[in-house]
mmCIF file of C-alpha atoms and ligand atoms in Angstrom:
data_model
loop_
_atom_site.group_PDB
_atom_site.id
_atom_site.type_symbol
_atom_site.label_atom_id
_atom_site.label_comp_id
_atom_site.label_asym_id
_atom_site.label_seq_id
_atom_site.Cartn_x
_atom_site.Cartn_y
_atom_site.Cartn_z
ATOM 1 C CA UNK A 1 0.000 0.000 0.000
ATOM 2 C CA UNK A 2 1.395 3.999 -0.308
ATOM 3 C CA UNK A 3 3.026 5.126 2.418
ATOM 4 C CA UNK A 4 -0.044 6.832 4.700
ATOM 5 C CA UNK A 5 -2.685 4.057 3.849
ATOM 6 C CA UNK A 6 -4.154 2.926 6.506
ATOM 7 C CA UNK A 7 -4.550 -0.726 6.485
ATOM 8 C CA UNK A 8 -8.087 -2.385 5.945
ATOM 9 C CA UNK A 9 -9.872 -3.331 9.369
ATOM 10 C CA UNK A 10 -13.380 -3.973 8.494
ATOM 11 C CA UNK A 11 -15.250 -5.494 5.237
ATOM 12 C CA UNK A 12 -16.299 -1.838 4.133
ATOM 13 C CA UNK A 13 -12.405 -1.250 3.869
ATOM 14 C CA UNK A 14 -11.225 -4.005 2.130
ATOM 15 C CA UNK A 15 -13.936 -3.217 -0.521
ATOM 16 C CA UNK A 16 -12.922 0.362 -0.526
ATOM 17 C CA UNK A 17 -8.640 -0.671 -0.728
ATOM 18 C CA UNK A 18 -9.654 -3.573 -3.182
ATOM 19 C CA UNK A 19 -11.377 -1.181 -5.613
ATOM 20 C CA UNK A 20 -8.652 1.494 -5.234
ATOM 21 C CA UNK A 21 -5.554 -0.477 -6.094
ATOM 22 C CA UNK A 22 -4.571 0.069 -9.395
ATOM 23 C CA UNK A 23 -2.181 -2.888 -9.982
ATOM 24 C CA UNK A 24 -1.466 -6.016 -9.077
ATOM 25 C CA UNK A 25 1.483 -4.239 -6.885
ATOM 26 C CA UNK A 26 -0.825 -2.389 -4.868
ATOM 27 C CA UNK A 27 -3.317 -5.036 -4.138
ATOM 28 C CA UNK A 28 -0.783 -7.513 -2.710
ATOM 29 C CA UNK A 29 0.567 -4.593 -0.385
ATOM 30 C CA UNK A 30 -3.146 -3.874 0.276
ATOM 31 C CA UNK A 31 -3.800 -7.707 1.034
ATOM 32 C CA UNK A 32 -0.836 -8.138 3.855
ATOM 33 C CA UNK A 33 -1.922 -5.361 5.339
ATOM 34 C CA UNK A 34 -5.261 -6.452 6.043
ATOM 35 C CA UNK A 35 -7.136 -7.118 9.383
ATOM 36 C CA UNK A 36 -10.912 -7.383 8.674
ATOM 37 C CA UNK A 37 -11.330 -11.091 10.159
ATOM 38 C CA UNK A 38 -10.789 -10.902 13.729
ATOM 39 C CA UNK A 39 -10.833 -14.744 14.228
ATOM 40 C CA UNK A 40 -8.167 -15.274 11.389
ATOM 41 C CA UNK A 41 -6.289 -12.389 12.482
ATOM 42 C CA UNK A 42 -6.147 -13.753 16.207
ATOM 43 C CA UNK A 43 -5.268 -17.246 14.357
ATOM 44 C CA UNK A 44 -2.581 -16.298 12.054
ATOM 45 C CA UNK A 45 -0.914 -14.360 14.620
ATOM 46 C CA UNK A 46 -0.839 -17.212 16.983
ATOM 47 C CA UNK A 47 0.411 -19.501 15.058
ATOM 48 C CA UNK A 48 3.026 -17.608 13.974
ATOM 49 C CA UNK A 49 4.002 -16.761 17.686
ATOM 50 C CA UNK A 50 3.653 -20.927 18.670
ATOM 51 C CA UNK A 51 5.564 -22.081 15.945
ATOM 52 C CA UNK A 52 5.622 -25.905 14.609
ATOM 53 C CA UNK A 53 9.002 -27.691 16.471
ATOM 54 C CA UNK A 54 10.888 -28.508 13.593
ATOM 55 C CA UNK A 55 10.294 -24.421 12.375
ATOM 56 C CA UNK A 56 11.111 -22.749 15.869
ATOM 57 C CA UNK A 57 14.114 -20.662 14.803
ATOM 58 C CA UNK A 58 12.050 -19.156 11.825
ATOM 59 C CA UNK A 59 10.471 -15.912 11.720
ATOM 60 C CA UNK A 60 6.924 -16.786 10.812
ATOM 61 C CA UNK A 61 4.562 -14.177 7.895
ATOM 62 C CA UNK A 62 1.633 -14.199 10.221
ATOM 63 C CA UNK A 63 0.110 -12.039 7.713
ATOM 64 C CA UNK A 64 -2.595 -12.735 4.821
ATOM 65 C CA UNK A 65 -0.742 -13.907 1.680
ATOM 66 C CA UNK A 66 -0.883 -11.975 -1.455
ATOM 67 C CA UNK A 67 -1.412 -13.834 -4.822
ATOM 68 C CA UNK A 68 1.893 -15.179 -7.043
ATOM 69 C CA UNK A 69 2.788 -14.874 -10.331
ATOM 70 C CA UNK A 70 3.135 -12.402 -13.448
ATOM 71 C CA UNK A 71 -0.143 -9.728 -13.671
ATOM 72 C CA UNK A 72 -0.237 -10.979 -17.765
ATOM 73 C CA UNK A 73 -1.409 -15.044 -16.966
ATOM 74 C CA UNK A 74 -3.218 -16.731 -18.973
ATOM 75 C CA UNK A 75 -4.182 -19.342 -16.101
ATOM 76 C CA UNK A 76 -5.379 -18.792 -12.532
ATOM 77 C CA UNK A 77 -5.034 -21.666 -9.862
ATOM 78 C CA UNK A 78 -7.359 -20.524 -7.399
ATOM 79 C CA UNK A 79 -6.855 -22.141 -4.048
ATOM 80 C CA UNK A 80 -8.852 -22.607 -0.636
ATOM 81 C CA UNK A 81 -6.257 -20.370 1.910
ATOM 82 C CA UNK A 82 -2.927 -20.383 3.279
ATOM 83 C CA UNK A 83 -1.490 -23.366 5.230
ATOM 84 C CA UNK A 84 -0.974 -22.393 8.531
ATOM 85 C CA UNK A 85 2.464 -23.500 8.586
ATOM 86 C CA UNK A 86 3.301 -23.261 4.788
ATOM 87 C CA UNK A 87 2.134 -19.894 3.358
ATOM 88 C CA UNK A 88 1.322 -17.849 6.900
ATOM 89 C CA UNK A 89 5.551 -19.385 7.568
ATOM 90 C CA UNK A 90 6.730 -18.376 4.402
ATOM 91 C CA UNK A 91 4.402 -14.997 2.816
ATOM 92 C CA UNK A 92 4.366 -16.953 -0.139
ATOM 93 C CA UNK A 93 0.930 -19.512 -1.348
ATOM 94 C CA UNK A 94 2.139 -23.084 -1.385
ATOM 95 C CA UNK A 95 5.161 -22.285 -0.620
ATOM 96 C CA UNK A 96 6.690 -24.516 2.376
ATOM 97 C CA UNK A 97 4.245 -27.116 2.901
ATOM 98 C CA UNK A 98 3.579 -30.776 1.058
ATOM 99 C CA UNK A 99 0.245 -29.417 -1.040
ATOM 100 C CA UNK A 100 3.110 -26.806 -2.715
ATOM 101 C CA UNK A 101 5.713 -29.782 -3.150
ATOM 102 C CA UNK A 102 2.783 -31.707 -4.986
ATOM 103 C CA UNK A 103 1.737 -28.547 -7.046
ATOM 104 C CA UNK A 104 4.751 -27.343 -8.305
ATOM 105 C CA UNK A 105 6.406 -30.358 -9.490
ATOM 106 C CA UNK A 106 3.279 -30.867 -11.452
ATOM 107 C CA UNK A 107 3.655 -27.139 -12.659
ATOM 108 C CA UNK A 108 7.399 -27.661 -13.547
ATOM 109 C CA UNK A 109 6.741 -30.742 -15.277
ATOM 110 C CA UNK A 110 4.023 -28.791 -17.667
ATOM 111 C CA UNK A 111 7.108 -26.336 -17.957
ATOM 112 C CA UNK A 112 4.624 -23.311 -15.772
ATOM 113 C CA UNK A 113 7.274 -23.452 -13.118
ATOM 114 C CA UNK A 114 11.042 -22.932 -13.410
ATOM 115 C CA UNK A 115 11.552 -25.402 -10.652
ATOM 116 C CA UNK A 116 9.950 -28.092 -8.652
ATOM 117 C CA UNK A 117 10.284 -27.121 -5.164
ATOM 118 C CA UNK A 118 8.364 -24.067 -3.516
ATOM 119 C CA UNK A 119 10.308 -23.916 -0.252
ATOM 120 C CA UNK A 120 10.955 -19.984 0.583
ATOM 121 C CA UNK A 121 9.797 -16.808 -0.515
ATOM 122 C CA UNK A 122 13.770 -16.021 -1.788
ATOM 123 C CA UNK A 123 14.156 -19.867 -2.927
ATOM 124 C CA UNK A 124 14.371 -18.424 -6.344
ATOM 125 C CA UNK A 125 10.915 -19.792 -7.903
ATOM 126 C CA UNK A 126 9.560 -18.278 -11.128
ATOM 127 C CA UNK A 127 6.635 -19.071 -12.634
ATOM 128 C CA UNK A 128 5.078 -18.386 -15.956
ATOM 129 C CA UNK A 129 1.566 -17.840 -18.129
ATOM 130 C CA UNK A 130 0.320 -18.316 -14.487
ATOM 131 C CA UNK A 131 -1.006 -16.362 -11.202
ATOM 132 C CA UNK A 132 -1.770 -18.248 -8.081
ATOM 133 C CA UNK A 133 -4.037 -17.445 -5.352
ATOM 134 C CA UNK A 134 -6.657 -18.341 -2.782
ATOM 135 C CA UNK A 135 -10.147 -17.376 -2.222
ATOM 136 C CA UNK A 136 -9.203 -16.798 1.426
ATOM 137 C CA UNK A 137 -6.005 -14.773 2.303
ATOM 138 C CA UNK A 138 -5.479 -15.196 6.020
ATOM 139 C CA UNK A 139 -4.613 -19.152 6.855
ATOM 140 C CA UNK A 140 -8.473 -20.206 9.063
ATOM 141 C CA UNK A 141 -8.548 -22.968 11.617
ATOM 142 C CA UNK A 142 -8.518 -26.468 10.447
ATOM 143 C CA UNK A 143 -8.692 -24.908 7.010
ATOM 144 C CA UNK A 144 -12.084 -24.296 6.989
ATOM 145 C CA UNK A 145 -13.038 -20.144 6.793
ATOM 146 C CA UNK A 146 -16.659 -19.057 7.949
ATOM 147 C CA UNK A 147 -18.749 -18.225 5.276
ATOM 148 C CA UNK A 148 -18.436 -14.634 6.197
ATOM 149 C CA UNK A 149 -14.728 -14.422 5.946
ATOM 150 C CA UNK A 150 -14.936 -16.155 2.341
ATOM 151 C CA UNK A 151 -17.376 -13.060 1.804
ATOM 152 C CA UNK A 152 -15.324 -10.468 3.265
ATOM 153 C CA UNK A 153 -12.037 -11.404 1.836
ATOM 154 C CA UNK A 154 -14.176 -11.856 -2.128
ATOM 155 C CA UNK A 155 -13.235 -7.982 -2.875
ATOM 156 C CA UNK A 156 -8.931 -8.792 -2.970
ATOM 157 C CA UNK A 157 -10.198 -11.975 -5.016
ATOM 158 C CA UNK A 158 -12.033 -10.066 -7.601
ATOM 159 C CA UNK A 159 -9.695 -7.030 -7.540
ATOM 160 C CA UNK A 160 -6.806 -9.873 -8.659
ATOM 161 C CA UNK A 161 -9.010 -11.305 -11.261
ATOM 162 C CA UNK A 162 -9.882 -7.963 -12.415
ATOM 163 C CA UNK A 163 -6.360 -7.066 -12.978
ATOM 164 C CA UNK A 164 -5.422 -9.669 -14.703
ATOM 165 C CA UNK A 165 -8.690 -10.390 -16.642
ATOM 166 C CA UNK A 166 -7.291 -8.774 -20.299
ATOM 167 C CA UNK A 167 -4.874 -12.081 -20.510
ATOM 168 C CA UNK A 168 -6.823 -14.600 -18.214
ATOM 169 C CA UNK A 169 -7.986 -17.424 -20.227
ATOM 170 C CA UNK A 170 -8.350 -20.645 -18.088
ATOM 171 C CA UNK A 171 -9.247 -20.742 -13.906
ATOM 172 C CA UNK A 172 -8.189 -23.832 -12.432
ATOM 173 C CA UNK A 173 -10.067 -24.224 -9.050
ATOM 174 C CA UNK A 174 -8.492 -26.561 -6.421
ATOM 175 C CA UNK A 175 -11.187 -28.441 -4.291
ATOM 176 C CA UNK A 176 -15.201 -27.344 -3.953
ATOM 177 C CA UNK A 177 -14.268 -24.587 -1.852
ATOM 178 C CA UNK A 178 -12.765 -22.780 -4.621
ATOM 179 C CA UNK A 179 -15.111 -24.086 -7.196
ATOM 180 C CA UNK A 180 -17.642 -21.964 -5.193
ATOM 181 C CA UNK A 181 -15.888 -19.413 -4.599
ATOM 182 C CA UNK A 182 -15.068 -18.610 -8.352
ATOM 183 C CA UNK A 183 -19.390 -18.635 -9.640
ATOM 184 C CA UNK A 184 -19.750 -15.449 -7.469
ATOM 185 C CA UNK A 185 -16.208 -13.779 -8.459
ATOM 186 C CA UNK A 186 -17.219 -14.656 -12.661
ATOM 187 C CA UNK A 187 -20.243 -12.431 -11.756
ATOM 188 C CA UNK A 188 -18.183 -9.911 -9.997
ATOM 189 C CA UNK A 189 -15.514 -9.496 -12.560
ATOM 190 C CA UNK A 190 -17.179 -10.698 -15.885
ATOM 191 C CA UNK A 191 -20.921 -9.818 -15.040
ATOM 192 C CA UNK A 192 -21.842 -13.117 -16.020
ATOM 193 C CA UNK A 193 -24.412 -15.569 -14.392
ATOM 194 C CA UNK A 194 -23.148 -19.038 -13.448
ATOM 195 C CA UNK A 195 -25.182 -21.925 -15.668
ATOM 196 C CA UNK A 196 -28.447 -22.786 -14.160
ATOM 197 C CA UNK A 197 -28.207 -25.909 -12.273
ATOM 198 C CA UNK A 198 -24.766 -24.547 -11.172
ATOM 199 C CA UNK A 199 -21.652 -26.755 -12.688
ATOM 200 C CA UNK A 200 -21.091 -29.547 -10.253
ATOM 201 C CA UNK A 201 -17.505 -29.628 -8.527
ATOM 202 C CA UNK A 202 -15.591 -32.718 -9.393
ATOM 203 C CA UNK A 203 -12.018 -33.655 -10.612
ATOM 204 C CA UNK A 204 -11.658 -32.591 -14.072
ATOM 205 C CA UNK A 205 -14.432 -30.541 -14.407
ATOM 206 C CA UNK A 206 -14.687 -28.383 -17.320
ATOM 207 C CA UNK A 207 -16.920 -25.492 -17.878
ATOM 208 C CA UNK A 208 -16.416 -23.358 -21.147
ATOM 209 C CA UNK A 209 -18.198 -19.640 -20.726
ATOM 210 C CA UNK A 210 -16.954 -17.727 -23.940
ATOM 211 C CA UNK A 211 -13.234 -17.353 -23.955
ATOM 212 C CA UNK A 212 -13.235 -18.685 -20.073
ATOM 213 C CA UNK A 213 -12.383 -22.386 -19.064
ATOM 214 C CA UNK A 214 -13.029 -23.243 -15.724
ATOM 215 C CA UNK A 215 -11.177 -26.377 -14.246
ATOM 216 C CA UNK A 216 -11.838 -28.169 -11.427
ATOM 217 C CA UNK A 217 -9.127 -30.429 -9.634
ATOM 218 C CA UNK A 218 -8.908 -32.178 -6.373
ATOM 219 C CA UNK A 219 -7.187 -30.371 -3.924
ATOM 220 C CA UNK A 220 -3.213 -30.616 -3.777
ATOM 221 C CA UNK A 221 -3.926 -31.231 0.043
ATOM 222 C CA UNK A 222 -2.218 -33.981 1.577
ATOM 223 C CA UNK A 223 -5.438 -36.034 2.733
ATOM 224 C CA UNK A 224 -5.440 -36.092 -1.291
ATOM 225 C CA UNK A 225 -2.562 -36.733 -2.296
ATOM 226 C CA UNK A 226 -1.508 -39.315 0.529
ATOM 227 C CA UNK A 227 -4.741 -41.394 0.451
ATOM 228 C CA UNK A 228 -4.510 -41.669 -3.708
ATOM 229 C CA UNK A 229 -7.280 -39.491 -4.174
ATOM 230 C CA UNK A 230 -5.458 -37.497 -6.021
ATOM 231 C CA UNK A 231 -2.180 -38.527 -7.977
ATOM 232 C CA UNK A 232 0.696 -36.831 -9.909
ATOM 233 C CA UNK A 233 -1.087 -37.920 -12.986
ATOM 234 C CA UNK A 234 -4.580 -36.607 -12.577
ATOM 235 C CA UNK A 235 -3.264 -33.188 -11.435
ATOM 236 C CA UNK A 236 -1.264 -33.433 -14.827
ATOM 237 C CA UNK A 237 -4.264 -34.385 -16.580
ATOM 238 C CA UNK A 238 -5.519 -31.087 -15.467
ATOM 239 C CA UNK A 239 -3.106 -28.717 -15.990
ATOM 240 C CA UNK A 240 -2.162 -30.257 -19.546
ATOM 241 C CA UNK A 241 -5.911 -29.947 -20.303
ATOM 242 C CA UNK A 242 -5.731 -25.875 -18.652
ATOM 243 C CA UNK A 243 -2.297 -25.440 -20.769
ATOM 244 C CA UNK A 244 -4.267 -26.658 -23.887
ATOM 245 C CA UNK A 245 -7.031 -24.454 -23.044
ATOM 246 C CA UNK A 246 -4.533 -21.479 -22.926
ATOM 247 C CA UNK A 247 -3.239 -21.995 -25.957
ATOM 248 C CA UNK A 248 0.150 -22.856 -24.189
ATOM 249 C CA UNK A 249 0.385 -26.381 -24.981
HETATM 250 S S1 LIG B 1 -9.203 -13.412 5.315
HETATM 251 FE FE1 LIG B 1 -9.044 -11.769 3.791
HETATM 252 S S2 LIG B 1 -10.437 -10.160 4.498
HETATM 253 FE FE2 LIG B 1 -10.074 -11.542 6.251
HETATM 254 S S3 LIG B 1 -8.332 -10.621 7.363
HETATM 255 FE FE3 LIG B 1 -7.485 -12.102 5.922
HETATM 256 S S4 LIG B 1 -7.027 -10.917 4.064
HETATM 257 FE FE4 LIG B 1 -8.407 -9.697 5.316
#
């Protein structure tokens, strides 16, 4: 945010510093600084004083976590929210936990990535044709947000899609959470109704609207990706078939 801005501290705000940030620059600034949720505020904040063990020595984010990737994408991966010891550790989405080791060796294997590991916000990781970021900002307990916090944290989401809607071609949503939360952020952004009986959320999912492909995938959460629910190939599948989509592949 510009030096002076206050930061956002109630849902009226975060519409007000979503609508005012003119770039993708601005918005993430405008994201960390934001305190609307006071449940997910007190959480973030005390994990990140606690600590896990093994992470003691590290300074924690503790902060919401702004989007990643270049403001000219082509594809979106829309996620559910920060891990509480991956993203709200780190400041960066996926970044430091097993759901971001799963992700971006799939992304580096469909060449979105320029490595395969997603360990540190200075760990050197690049990606390409491709913005990442969650419908919630601020990591919620047992990853599960209240309805209202999905609601009052929408305006960042469809201030980011807004911003990079000229190149955005293809939204891949990770798990139903996201699924939902993109329907109310196409009307938002695009002004367009979701199909009546609304898509159904499943892996591989595929809605075409126009221009816009919307993906669903399992989530890269490890209660997926440990039980076989979800494996290295299917996310492939998905991302080959959202690279295709794009006109990348
Ligand atoms: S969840 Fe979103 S709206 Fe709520 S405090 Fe975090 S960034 Fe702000």
């Amino acid at each position: 945010m510009s030096l002076g801005e206050p930061s956002a501290r109630t849902a009226e705000e975060v519409v007000a510093r979503a609508a005012g940030a003119a770039s993708l620059g601005v918005l993430d600034a405008a994201v960390a600084d934001c305190f609307a949720c006071p449940r997910l505020v007190a959480w973030r904040e005390e994990v990140a004083a606690i600590k896990r063990a093994s992470f003691r020595e590290q300074d924690y984010w503790g902060r919401p976590v702004p989007g990643f990737g270049p403001a000219d994408a082509e594809i979106a991966i829309l996620g559910l929210a920060p891990a509480a010891h991956g993203g709200n550790r780190t400041g960066r989405i996926f970044t430091g936990d097993r759901s971001g080791d799963v992700l971006f060796a799939a992304l580096h294997r469909a060449g979105l990535a320029n490595q395969p590991t997603s360990v540190a916000a200075d760990d050197g990781l690049a990606v390409r044709h491709l913005r990442i970021f969650a419908a919630v900002r601020c990591a919620p307990p047992d990853n599960k947000p209240l309805p209202e916090e999905r609601d009052t944290c929408a305006p960042w989401l469809h201030r980011e899609l807004s911003l990079i809607r000229p190149t955005l071609r293809v939204v891949v949503a990770l798990g139903a959470f996201a699924w939902q939360a993109w329907w109310p952020a196409m009307t938002a952004v695009y002004g367009i109704r979701p199909p009546v009986p609304r898509p159904k959320f499943g892996h591989g999912a595929h809605v075409r609207l126009g221009y816009l492909h919307v993906f669903g995938s399992y989530h890269v959460s490890q209660q997926n990706t440990f039980t076989g629910r979800l494996t290295p190939a299917m996310l492939e599948e998905v991302l080959g078939a959202a690279g295709r989509a794009a006109g990348l592949m």
